[in-house]
mmCIF file of C-alpha atoms and ligand atoms in Angstrom:
data_model
loop_
_atom_site.group_PDB
_atom_site.id
_atom_site.type_symbol
_atom_site.label_atom_id
_atom_site.label_comp_id
_atom_site.label_asym_id
_atom_site.label_seq_id
_atom_site.Cartn_x
_atom_site.Cartn_y
_atom_site.Cartn_z
ATOM 1 C CA MET A 249 129.390 92.411 68.621
ATOM 2 C CA LYS A 250 126.279 93.774 66.871
ATOM 3 C CA LYS A 251 126.541 95.965 63.771
ATOM 4 C CA PRO A 252 125.285 99.583 64.149
ATOM 5 C CA ILE A 253 121.579 100.111 63.550
ATOM 6 C CA THR A 254 122.343 103.163 61.425
ATOM 7 C CA GLU A 255 123.506 100.712 58.737
ATOM 8 C CA ILE A 256 120.338 98.640 58.342
ATOM 9 C CA SER A 257 119.051 100.339 55.207
ATOM 10 C CA ALA A 258 121.090 98.402 52.612
ATOM 11 C CA PRO A 259 120.280 94.865 53.885
ATOM 12 C CA LEU A 260 116.661 95.876 54.555
ATOM 13 C CA VAL A 261 116.045 97.393 51.118
ATOM 14 C CA SER A 262 117.684 94.456 49.383
ATOM 15 C CA TRP A 263 115.611 91.960 51.434
ATOM 16 C CA TYR A 264 112.410 93.899 50.662
ATOM 17 C CA GLN A 265 113.118 93.989 46.944
ATOM 18 C CA GLN A 266 113.370 90.186 46.964
ATOM 19 C CA HIS A 267 110.514 89.437 49.369
ATOM 20 C CA GLU A 268 107.865 92.099 48.840
ATOM 21 C CA ARG A 269 104.371 90.687 48.497
ATOM 22 C CA SER A 270 102.479 91.811 45.451
ATOM 23 C CA PHE A 271 99.531 94.160 46.082
ATOM 24 C CA PRO A 272 97.694 96.353 43.555
ATOM 25 C CA TRP A 273 98.937 99.598 45.142
ATOM 26 C CA ARG A 274 102.514 98.320 44.924
ATOM 27 C CA GLU A 275 102.242 97.266 41.279
ATOM 28 C CA ASP A 276 101.057 100.762 40.335
ATOM 29 C CA PRO A 277 102.153 103.070 43.178
ATOM 30 C CA SER A 278 100.605 106.304 41.894
ATOM 31 C CA PRO A 279 100.176 108.915 44.651
ATOM 32 C CA TYR A 280 96.385 108.532 44.577
ATOM 33 C CA ARG A 281 96.486 104.727 44.864
ATOM 34 C CA VAL A 282 99.104 104.794 47.631
ATOM 35 C CA TRP A 283 97.056 107.372 49.515
ATOM 36 C CA VAL A 284 93.745 105.469 49.288
ATOM 37 C CA SER A 285 95.440 102.184 50.223
ATOM 38 C CA GLU A 286 97.126 103.741 53.260
ATOM 39 C CA ILE A 287 93.833 105.185 54.524
ATOM 40 C CA MET A 288 92.061 101.842 53.984
ATOM 41 C CA LEU A 289 94.790 99.901 55.750
ATOM 42 C CA GLN A 290 94.688 102.115 58.865
ATOM 43 C CA GLN A 291 92.129 99.898 60.584
ATOM 44 C CA THR A 292 91.770 96.999 58.168
ATOM 45 C CA ARG A 293 93.846 93.887 57.409
ATOM 46 C CA ILE A 294 95.430 93.770 53.953
ATOM 47 C CA GLU A 295 93.477 90.699 52.814
ATOM 48 C CA ALA A 296 90.179 92.258 53.888
ATOM 49 C CA ALA A 297 91.002 95.586 52.219
ATOM 50 C CA LEU A 298 91.939 94.139 48.794
ATOM 51 C CA PRO A 299 88.434 93.788 47.277
ATOM 52 C CA TYR A 300 87.461 97.198 48.680
ATOM 53 C CA PHE A 301 90.510 98.779 47.104
ATOM 54 C CA GLU A 302 89.787 97.275 43.676
ATOM 55 C CA ARG A 303 86.145 98.360 43.805
ATOM 56 C CA PHE A 304 87.093 101.863 44.967
ATOM 57 C CA MET A 305 89.589 102.308 42.139
ATOM 58 C CA GLN A 306 87.149 101.021 39.521
ATOM 59 C CA THR A 307 84.421 103.396 40.700
ATOM 60 C CA LEU A 308 86.582 106.433 41.523
ATOM 61 C CA PRO A 309 89.810 106.084 39.507
ATOM 62 C CA THR A 310 91.062 109.668 40.003
ATOM 63 C CA VAL A 311 91.278 112.352 42.683
ATOM 64 C CA ALA A 312 88.719 114.360 40.665
ATOM 65 C CA ASP A 313 86.250 111.438 40.731
ATOM 66 C CA LEU A 314 86.690 111.101 44.496
ATOM 67 C CA ALA A 315 86.215 114.840 45.044
ATOM 68 C CA ALA A 316 82.951 114.835 43.068
ATOM 69 C CA ALA A 317 81.482 111.531 44.318
ATOM 70 C CA PRO A 318 77.983 111.701 45.894
ATOM 71 C CA GLU A 319 78.119 110.871 49.596
ATOM 72 C CA ASP A 320 75.894 107.789 49.253
ATOM 73 C CA VAL A 321 78.243 106.285 46.631
ATOM 74 C CA LEU A 322 81.216 106.990 48.856
ATOM 75 C CA LEU A 323 79.676 105.429 51.957
ATOM 76 C CA LYS A 324 78.521 102.404 49.973
ATOM 77 C CA LEU A 325 82.100 101.827 48.744
ATOM 78 C CA TRP A 326 83.274 101.955 52.365
ATOM 79 C CA GLU A 327 80.445 99.834 53.778
ATOM 80 C CA GLY A 328 82.001 97.078 55.905
ATOM 81 C CA LEU A 329 85.309 98.869 56.477
ATOM 82 C CA GLY A 330 83.929 100.947 59.386
ATOM 83 C CA TYR A 331 85.387 104.205 60.719
ATOM 84 C CA TYR A 332 83.503 106.213 58.099
ATOM 85 C CA SER A 333 85.228 109.440 59.108
ATOM 86 C CA ARG A 334 88.225 108.066 57.164
ATOM 87 C CA VAL A 335 86.393 108.127 53.835
ATOM 88 C CA ARG A 336 84.753 111.461 54.584
ATOM 89 C CA ASN A 337 88.183 112.979 55.254
ATOM 90 C CA LEU A 338 89.487 111.307 52.108
ATOM 91 C CA GLN A 339 86.870 113.177 50.090
ATOM 92 C CA LYS A 340 87.463 116.481 51.899
ATOM 93 C CA ALA A 341 91.176 116.113 51.178
ATOM 94 C CA ALA A 342 90.464 115.286 47.511
ATOM 95 C CA GLN A 343 88.380 118.461 47.233
ATOM 96 C CA MET A 344 91.266 120.419 48.754
ATOM 97 C CA VAL A 345 93.703 118.829 46.296
ATOM 98 C CA MET A 346 91.447 119.898 43.408
ATOM 99 C CA ARG A 347 91.093 123.416 44.780
ATOM 100 C CA ASP A 348 94.561 124.182 46.167
ATOM 101 C CA PHE A 349 96.993 121.819 44.391
ATOM 102 C CA GLY A 350 95.706 121.737 40.793
ATOM 103 C CA GLY A 351 94.335 118.195 41.142
ATOM 104 C CA GLU A 352 97.726 116.614 41.950
ATOM 105 C CA LEU A 353 98.542 115.298 45.420
ATOM 106 C CA PRO A 354 101.446 117.411 46.725
ATOM 107 C CA ASP A 355 104.817 115.653 47.009
ATOM 108 C CA LYS A 356 106.049 117.483 50.119
ATOM 109 C CA TYR A 357 105.608 115.896 53.534
ATOM 110 C CA GLU A 358 104.564 119.216 55.141
ATOM 111 C CA GLN A 359 101.936 119.901 52.465
ATOM 112 C CA LEU A 360 100.541 116.379 52.735
ATOM 113 C CA LEU A 361 100.135 116.951 56.481
ATOM 114 C CA THR A 362 97.751 119.854 55.799
ATOM 115 C CA LEU A 363 95.193 117.522 54.162
ATOM 116 C CA PRO A 364 92.330 116.146 56.290
ATOM 117 C CA GLY A 365 92.904 112.559 57.481
ATOM 118 C CA ILE A 366 96.642 112.610 56.701
ATOM 119 C CA GLY A 367 98.782 112.354 59.820
ATOM 120 C CA GLU A 368 102.535 111.939 60.197
ATOM 121 C CA TYR A 369 102.547 108.248 59.298
ATOM 122 C CA THR A 370 100.417 108.614 56.149
ATOM 123 C CA ALA A 371 102.289 111.738 55.003
ATOM 124 C CA GLY A 372 105.594 109.866 55.401
ATOM 125 C CA ALA A 373 104.249 106.812 53.576
ATOM 126 C CA ILE A 374 102.928 108.815 50.591
ATOM 127 C CA ALA A 375 106.001 111.072 50.379
ATOM 128 C CA SER A 376 108.417 108.133 50.426
ATOM 129 C CA ILE A 377 106.498 105.440 48.503
ATOM 130 C CA ALA A 378 104.823 107.567 45.825
ATOM 131 C CA PHE A 379 107.403 110.371 45.493
ATOM 132 C CA GLY A 380 110.652 108.764 46.695
ATOM 133 C CA LYS A 381 111.178 111.471 49.338
ATOM 134 C CA ARG A 382 113.313 110.863 52.392
ATOM 135 C CA ALA A 383 110.597 110.686 55.084
ATOM 136 C CA ALA A 384 109.934 108.272 57.951
ATOM 137 C CA ALA A 385 106.616 106.379 58.141
ATOM 138 C CA VAL A 386 106.270 104.900 61.605
ATOM 139 C CA ASP A 387 103.301 102.614 62.256
ATOM 140 C CA GLY A 388 102.777 99.822 64.792
ATOM 141 C CA ASN A 389 104.935 97.397 62.808
ATOM 142 C CA VAL A 390 107.823 99.841 62.691
ATOM 143 C CA LEU A 391 107.529 100.595 66.416
ATOM 144 C CA ARG A 392 107.747 96.886 67.170
ATOM 145 C CA VAL A 393 110.729 96.205 64.922
ATOM 146 C CA MET A 394 112.589 99.248 66.229
ATOM 147 C CA ALA A 395 111.874 98.360 69.876
ATOM 148 C CA ARG A 396 113.353 94.916 69.267
ATOM 149 C CA LEU A 397 116.320 96.091 67.212
ATOM 150 C CA THR A 398 117.335 98.497 69.986
ATOM 151 C CA ASP A 399 116.032 96.473 72.994
ATOM 152 C CA ASP A 400 113.890 99.466 73.934
ATOM 153 C CA ALA A 401 111.333 98.651 76.668
ATOM 154 C CA THR A 402 109.867 102.153 77.007
ATOM 155 C CA ASP A 403 106.119 102.433 76.462
ATOM 156 C CA VAL A 404 105.336 102.880 72.741
ATOM 157 C CA MET A 405 101.938 104.365 73.602
ATOM 158 C CA GLN A 406 103.638 107.453 75.024
ATOM 159 C CA PRO A 407 103.942 110.238 72.409
ATOM 160 C CA GLN A 408 107.461 111.240 73.491
ATOM 161 C CA ASN A 409 108.702 107.673 72.910
ATOM 162 C CA ARG A 410 107.066 107.481 69.481
ATOM 163 C CA LYS A 411 108.638 110.817 68.654
ATOM 164 C CA ARG A 412 112.062 109.531 69.627
ATOM 165 C CA VAL A 413 111.661 106.386 67.499
ATOM 166 C CA THR A 414 110.403 108.473 64.561
ATOM 167 C CA ALA A 415 113.478 110.701 64.813
ATOM 168 C CA LEU A 416 115.725 107.633 64.879
ATOM 169 C CA VAL A 417 114.016 106.123 61.809
ATOM 170 C CA GLN A 418 114.152 109.507 60.047
ATOM 171 C CA SER A 419 117.934 109.560 60.590
ATOM 172 C CA ILE A 420 118.265 106.097 58.993
ATOM 173 C CA VAL A 421 115.922 106.413 55.957
ATOM 174 C CA PRO A 422 118.212 106.427 52.908
ATOM 175 C CA GLU A 423 118.229 109.089 50.196
ATOM 176 C CA GLN A 424 117.666 106.412 47.541
ATOM 177 C CA HIS A 425 114.844 103.864 47.938
ATOM 178 C CA ALA A 426 113.155 105.639 50.865
ATOM 179 C CA GLY A 427 109.844 103.977 49.952
ATOM 180 C CA ASP A 428 111.389 100.502 49.833
ATOM 181 C CA PHE A 429 113.058 101.152 53.189
ATOM 182 C CA ASN A 430 109.769 102.135 54.872
ATOM 183 C CA GLN A 431 107.830 99.327 53.253
ATOM 184 C CA GLY A 432 110.692 96.977 54.122
ATOM 185 C CA ILE A 433 110.411 97.589 57.875
ATOM 186 C CA MET A 434 106.628 97.248 57.721
ATOM 187 C CA GLU A 435 106.883 94.064 55.665
ATOM 188 C CA LEU A 436 109.449 92.685 58.099
ATOM 189 C CA GLY A 437 107.057 93.442 60.958
ATOM 190 C CA GLU A 438 104.188 91.696 59.196
ATOM 191 C CA THR A 439 105.970 88.577 58.013
ATOM 192 C CA VAL A 440 109.097 87.979 60.157
ATOM 193 C CA CYS A 441 109.260 90.140 63.275
ATOM 194 C CA LEU A 442 105.758 89.046 64.220
ATOM 195 C CA PRO A 443 103.509 90.626 66.840
ATOM 196 C CA ASN A 444 102.392 88.573 69.868
ATOM 197 C CA ALA A 445 104.627 85.712 68.822
ATOM 198 C CA GLN A 446 108.230 84.604 68.813
ATOM 199 C CA PRO A 447 109.770 86.424 65.829
ATOM 200 C CA ARG A 448 111.417 84.364 63.090
ATOM 201 C CA CYS A 449 114.877 85.717 63.800
ATOM 202 C CA SER A 450 116.674 83.052 61.792
ATOM 203 C CA GLU A 451 114.971 84.422 58.631
ATOM 204 C CA CYS A 452 115.610 88.075 59.470
ATOM 205 C CA PRO A 453 117.928 90.210 57.302
ATOM 206 C CA LEU A 454 118.648 92.391 60.357
ATOM 207 C CA PHE A 455 119.792 89.579 62.677
ATOM 208 C CA ASP A 456 123.324 90.973 62.916
ATOM 209 C CA TYR A 457 122.011 94.425 63.876
ATOM 210 C CA CYS A 458 119.378 93.368 66.413
ATOM 211 C CA ALA A 459 119.935 93.597 70.170
ATOM 212 C CA VAL A 460 117.492 90.781 70.976
ATOM 213 C CA ALA A 461 117.971 88.530 67.917
ATOM 214 C CA GLY A 462 117.181 84.936 68.810
ATOM 215 C CA LEU A 463 116.346 85.787 72.430
ATOM 216 C CA GLU A 464 113.024 84.955 74.069
ATOM 217 C CA ARG A 465 112.932 88.505 75.330
ATOM 218 C CA ALA A 466 112.158 89.697 71.787
ATOM 219 C CA ARG A 467 108.614 88.463 72.222
ATOM 220 C CA ASP A 468 108.003 90.791 75.200
ATOM 221 C CA LEU A 469 108.812 93.896 73.155
ATOM 222 C CA PRO A 470 107.460 96.442 72.564
ATOM 223 C CA THR A 471 105.979 97.511 75.892
ATOM 224 C CA ARG A 472 102.502 99.033 75.782
ATOM 225 C CA THR A 473 100.245 100.351 78.508
ATOM 226 C CA LYS A 474 96.828 98.772 78.412
ATOM 227 C CA PRO A 475 94.179 100.948 76.713
ATOM 228 C CA LYS A 476 91.307 102.213 78.862
ATOM 229 C CA GLN A 477 88.327 99.889 79.214
ATOM 230 C CA ARG A 478 85.495 100.596 76.801
ATOM 231 C CA ARG A 479 82.163 101.934 78.001
ATOM 232 C CA VAL A 480 79.271 99.478 77.505
ATOM 233 C CA GLU A 481 75.941 100.812 76.183
ATOM 234 C CA HIS A 482 72.778 98.710 76.159
ATOM 235 C CA ARG A 483 70.732 99.643 73.117
ATOM 236 C CA THR A 484 67.488 98.476 71.588
ATOM 237 C CA VAL A 485 67.475 98.311 67.788
ATOM 238 C CA PHE A 486 64.168 98.410 65.927
ATOM 239 C CA ILE A 487 63.253 96.994 62.553
ATOM 240 C CA VAL A 488 60.076 98.996 62.038
ATOM 241 C CA VAL A 489 58.013 97.852 59.058
ATOM 242 C CA ILE A 490 55.242 100.076 57.714
ATOM 243 C CA ASP A 491 53.426 99.163 54.469
ATOM 244 C CA ASP A 492 56.251 96.833 53.320
ATOM 245 C CA LYS A 493 58.874 99.525 53.890
ATOM 246 C CA VAL A 494 61.471 99.757 56.644
ATOM 247 C CA LEU A 495 62.094 102.811 58.785
ATOM 248 C CA LEU A 496 65.620 104.267 58.663
ATOM 249 C CA HIS A 497 67.038 107.085 60.762
ATOM 250 C CA ARG A 498 69.798 109.502 59.835
ATOM 251 C CA ARG A 499 72.286 110.092 62.651
ATOM 252 C CA PRO A 500 73.390 113.638 63.518
ATOM 253 C CA GLN A 501 76.374 114.833 61.451
ATOM 254 C CA LYS A 502 78.628 115.103 64.513
ATOM 255 C CA GLY A 503 79.712 112.166 66.674
ATOM 256 C CA LEU A 504 79.777 108.377 66.315
ATOM 257 C CA LEU A 505 78.777 107.232 62.786
ATOM 258 C CA GLY A 506 78.012 110.901 62.010
ATOM 259 C CA GLY A 507 75.461 111.408 59.228
ATOM 260 C CA MET A 508 74.998 107.677 58.537
ATOM 261 C CA TRP A 509 71.625 106.049 57.926
ATOM 262 C CA GLU A 510 70.863 103.394 60.542
ATOM 263 C CA LEU A 511 68.139 101.204 61.941
ATOM 264 C CA PRO A 512 66.463 103.342 64.599
ATOM 265 C CA ASN A 513 67.813 102.558 68.061
ATOM 266 C CA VAL A 514 67.832 103.992 71.557
ATOM 267 C CA GLU A 515 69.365 103.255 74.925
ATOM 268 C CA SER A 516 67.345 100.318 76.205
ATOM 269 C CA ASP A 517 66.029 102.311 79.190
ATOM 270 C CA HIS A 518 64.103 104.522 76.739
ATOM 271 C CA ALA A 519 62.897 101.774 74.388
ATOM 272 C CA GLU A 520 59.259 101.882 75.479
ATOM 273 C CA ASP A 521 58.689 105.559 74.558
ATOM 274 C CA ALA A 522 60.833 105.611 71.438
ATOM 275 C CA LEU A 523 58.303 104.662 68.752
ATOM 276 C CA SER A 524 55.739 107.318 69.617
ATOM 277 C CA GLN A 525 58.503 109.946 69.682
ATOM 278 C CA TRP A 526 59.570 108.933 66.182
ATOM 279 C CA GLY A 527 55.971 109.221 64.940
ATOM 280 C CA VAL A 528 54.898 105.575 64.605
ATOM 281 C CA GLU A 529 52.524 103.290 66.468
ATOM 282 C CA ALA A 530 53.287 99.593 67.029
ATOM 283 C CA VAL A 531 50.705 97.061 65.864
ATOM 284 C CA ASP A 532 52.698 93.890 66.516
ATOM 285 C CA THR A 533 56.130 93.324 68.117
ATOM 286 C CA THR A 534 58.466 90.303 67.929
ATOM 287 C CA LEU A 535 61.768 90.015 69.810
ATOM 288 C CA LEU A 536 64.915 89.525 67.691
ATOM 289 C CA PRO A 537 68.297 88.003 68.676
ATOM 290 C CA ASN A 538 70.835 90.032 70.619
ATOM 291 C CA GLY A 539 73.788 91.645 68.824
ATOM 292 C CA LYS A 540 77.077 93.191 69.860
ATOM 293 C CA HIS A 541 79.420 95.669 68.218
ATOM 294 C CA VAL A 542 82.731 96.994 69.470
ATOM 295 C CA PHE A 543 83.781 100.539 68.523
ATOM 296 C CA SER A 544 87.102 101.977 69.655
ATOM 297 C CA HIS A 545 85.744 103.571 72.872
ATOM 298 C CA VAL A 546 82.332 102.036 73.330
ATOM 299 C CA GLU A 547 80.673 98.633 73.053
ATOM 300 C CA TRP A 548 77.042 98.308 72.017
ATOM 301 C CA HIS A 549 75.187 95.382 73.519
ATOM 302 C CA MET A 550 71.998 95.273 71.491
ATOM 303 C CA GLU A 551 68.601 93.668 71.766
ATOM 304 C CA GLY A 552 66.337 93.776 68.746
ATOM 305 C CA ARG A 553 62.637 94.181 68.059
ATOM 306 C CA LEU A 554 60.743 93.629 64.815
ATOM 307 C CA VAL A 555 57.764 95.978 64.877
ATOM 308 C CA LYS A 556 54.889 96.041 62.389
ATOM 309 C CA ALA A 557 53.596 99.561 62.755
ATOM 310 C CA LYS A 558 51.305 102.333 61.585
ATOM 311 C CA ARG A 559 52.659 105.676 60.486
ATOM 312 C CA LEU A 560 51.606 108.726 62.453
ATOM 313 C CA THR A 561 53.687 111.857 61.754
ATOM 314 C CA LEU A 562 57.286 110.914 60.920
ATOM 315 C CA GLN A 563 60.057 113.105 62.272
ATOM 316 C CA PRO A 564 62.219 114.664 59.483
ATOM 317 C CA GLU A 565 65.337 112.599 60.233
ATOM 318 C CA PHE A 566 63.413 109.390 59.467
ATOM 319 C CA GLN A 567 62.631 107.832 56.115
ATOM 320 C CA LEU A 568 60.653 104.809 54.900
ATOM 321 C CA VAL A 569 62.603 102.710 52.402
ATOM 322 C CA SER A 570 61.514 99.788 50.201
ATOM 323 C CA LYS A 571 63.510 96.553 49.902
ATOM 324 C CA GLU A 572 64.839 97.624 46.473
ATOM 325 C CA GLU A 573 65.864 101.082 47.708
ATOM 326 C CA LEU A 574 67.590 99.594 50.751
ATOM 327 C CA ALA A 575 70.411 98.235 48.559
ATOM 328 C CA GLY A 576 71.528 101.838 47.941
ATOM 329 C CA TYR A 577 71.992 102.596 51.641
ATOM 330 C CA ALA A 578 75.225 101.867 53.507
ATOM 331 C CA LEU A 579 74.056 100.700 56.915
ATOM 332 C CA PRO A 580 76.946 100.600 59.418
ATOM 333 C CA THR A 581 78.350 97.139 60.205
ATOM 334 C CA ALA A 582 77.331 97.693 63.839
ATOM 335 C CA PHE A 583 73.819 96.669 62.735
ATOM 336 C CA ARG A 584 74.892 93.538 60.868
ATOM 337 C CA THR A 585 72.820 91.172 63.042
ATOM 338 C CA TYR A 586 69.707 93.134 62.096
ATOM 339 C CA SER A 587 70.547 94.037 58.508
ATOM 340 C CA ASP A 588 71.029 90.294 57.886
ATOM 341 C CA ILE A 589 67.514 89.730 59.236
ATOM 342 C CA LEU A 590 66.265 92.465 56.918
ATOM 343 C CA LYS A 591 67.632 90.544 53.941
ATOM 344 C CA GLU A 592 65.358 87.666 54.926
ATOM 345 C CA ASP A 593 61.647 87.823 54.336
ATOM 346 C CA VAL A 594 60.848 90.732 56.634
ATOM 347 C CA LEU A 595 59.780 93.203 53.931
HETATM 348 FE FE1 LIG B 265 112.816 91.025 64.943
HETATM 349 FE FE2 LIG B 265 114.352 88.873 65.368
HETATM 350 FE FE3 LIG B 265 114.784 90.482 63.275
HETATM 351 FE FE4 LIG B 265 115.362 91.285 65.728
HETATM 352 S S1 LIG B 265 116.308 89.600 64.611
HETATM 353 S S2 LIG B 265 114.308 92.469 64.133
HETATM 354 S S3 LIG B 265 113.680 90.361 66.890
HETATM 355 S S4 LIG B 265 112.976 89.209 63.645
#
């Protein structure tokens, strides 16, 4: 006979307190550090995020520093993490905190939810971890652990099912140690109740509470509908060199990679007319290797061209940049194949 799931908090919290891995945002869980770490970890593995987190905190140690940071500094700190809207929202939220909350991140779940980029999960994580409030924080790890604990095969991609699981977790989060409870389930999901693998049930503190403990069936949970297939775009990326400088283009503020500087590129069908429209004339063209980048809804399949060119009349959204100046620009990782070539002897 299994023990009731409503009683998991004590064994979970005690397990977490003995097994938690040490990370900088756990050693000093100030609201600001917890917040920045949670936003960074939304699409990035912990190991990959660590150096970014340290650099971010050294450069912008307070909410006020983040609110006042020039955009180029901000994007440079985020370069390589992708999904730049996250850091833009982080800054907008910091400005709101300075304006509306006296420079201190609010401690109430509902107030946190009003800040740009903070959804239910992040609000729950900050409220519980940084302020000790009784709030659920349900991410993919928690959905998996809960689906296994309760042998729930309903589709976790469906909002009504997530809502139900969130309500269940909310009813179990303890008054004391809410942050340790939330981090405990996530930690369990990352180190014991593993995704896409047979979980290590024999090491699990919740074995006696789990409906599928030790069963092969655990591996098949949770159930997810397959995401839609991504659209494929064929693009031609240009490294245009004029007088030892490279041509960069600023993307429109709205949409994919909004407002970022990039290597000029077009859909491959329009590659032949592109240069004259940008205000340059090719003198010599060399083909570059192909590249590929996967965004959440679209895949770019890229071919590259290195073009030595003459300047005609540049359009305002373009800029010529020297090799030294280039270091101050955060080119999106989508262009890595070509920005690596730029580091070679092209300029
Ligand atoms: Fe996951 Fe196994 Fe623990 Fe159940 S007993 S929560 S399946 S690790």
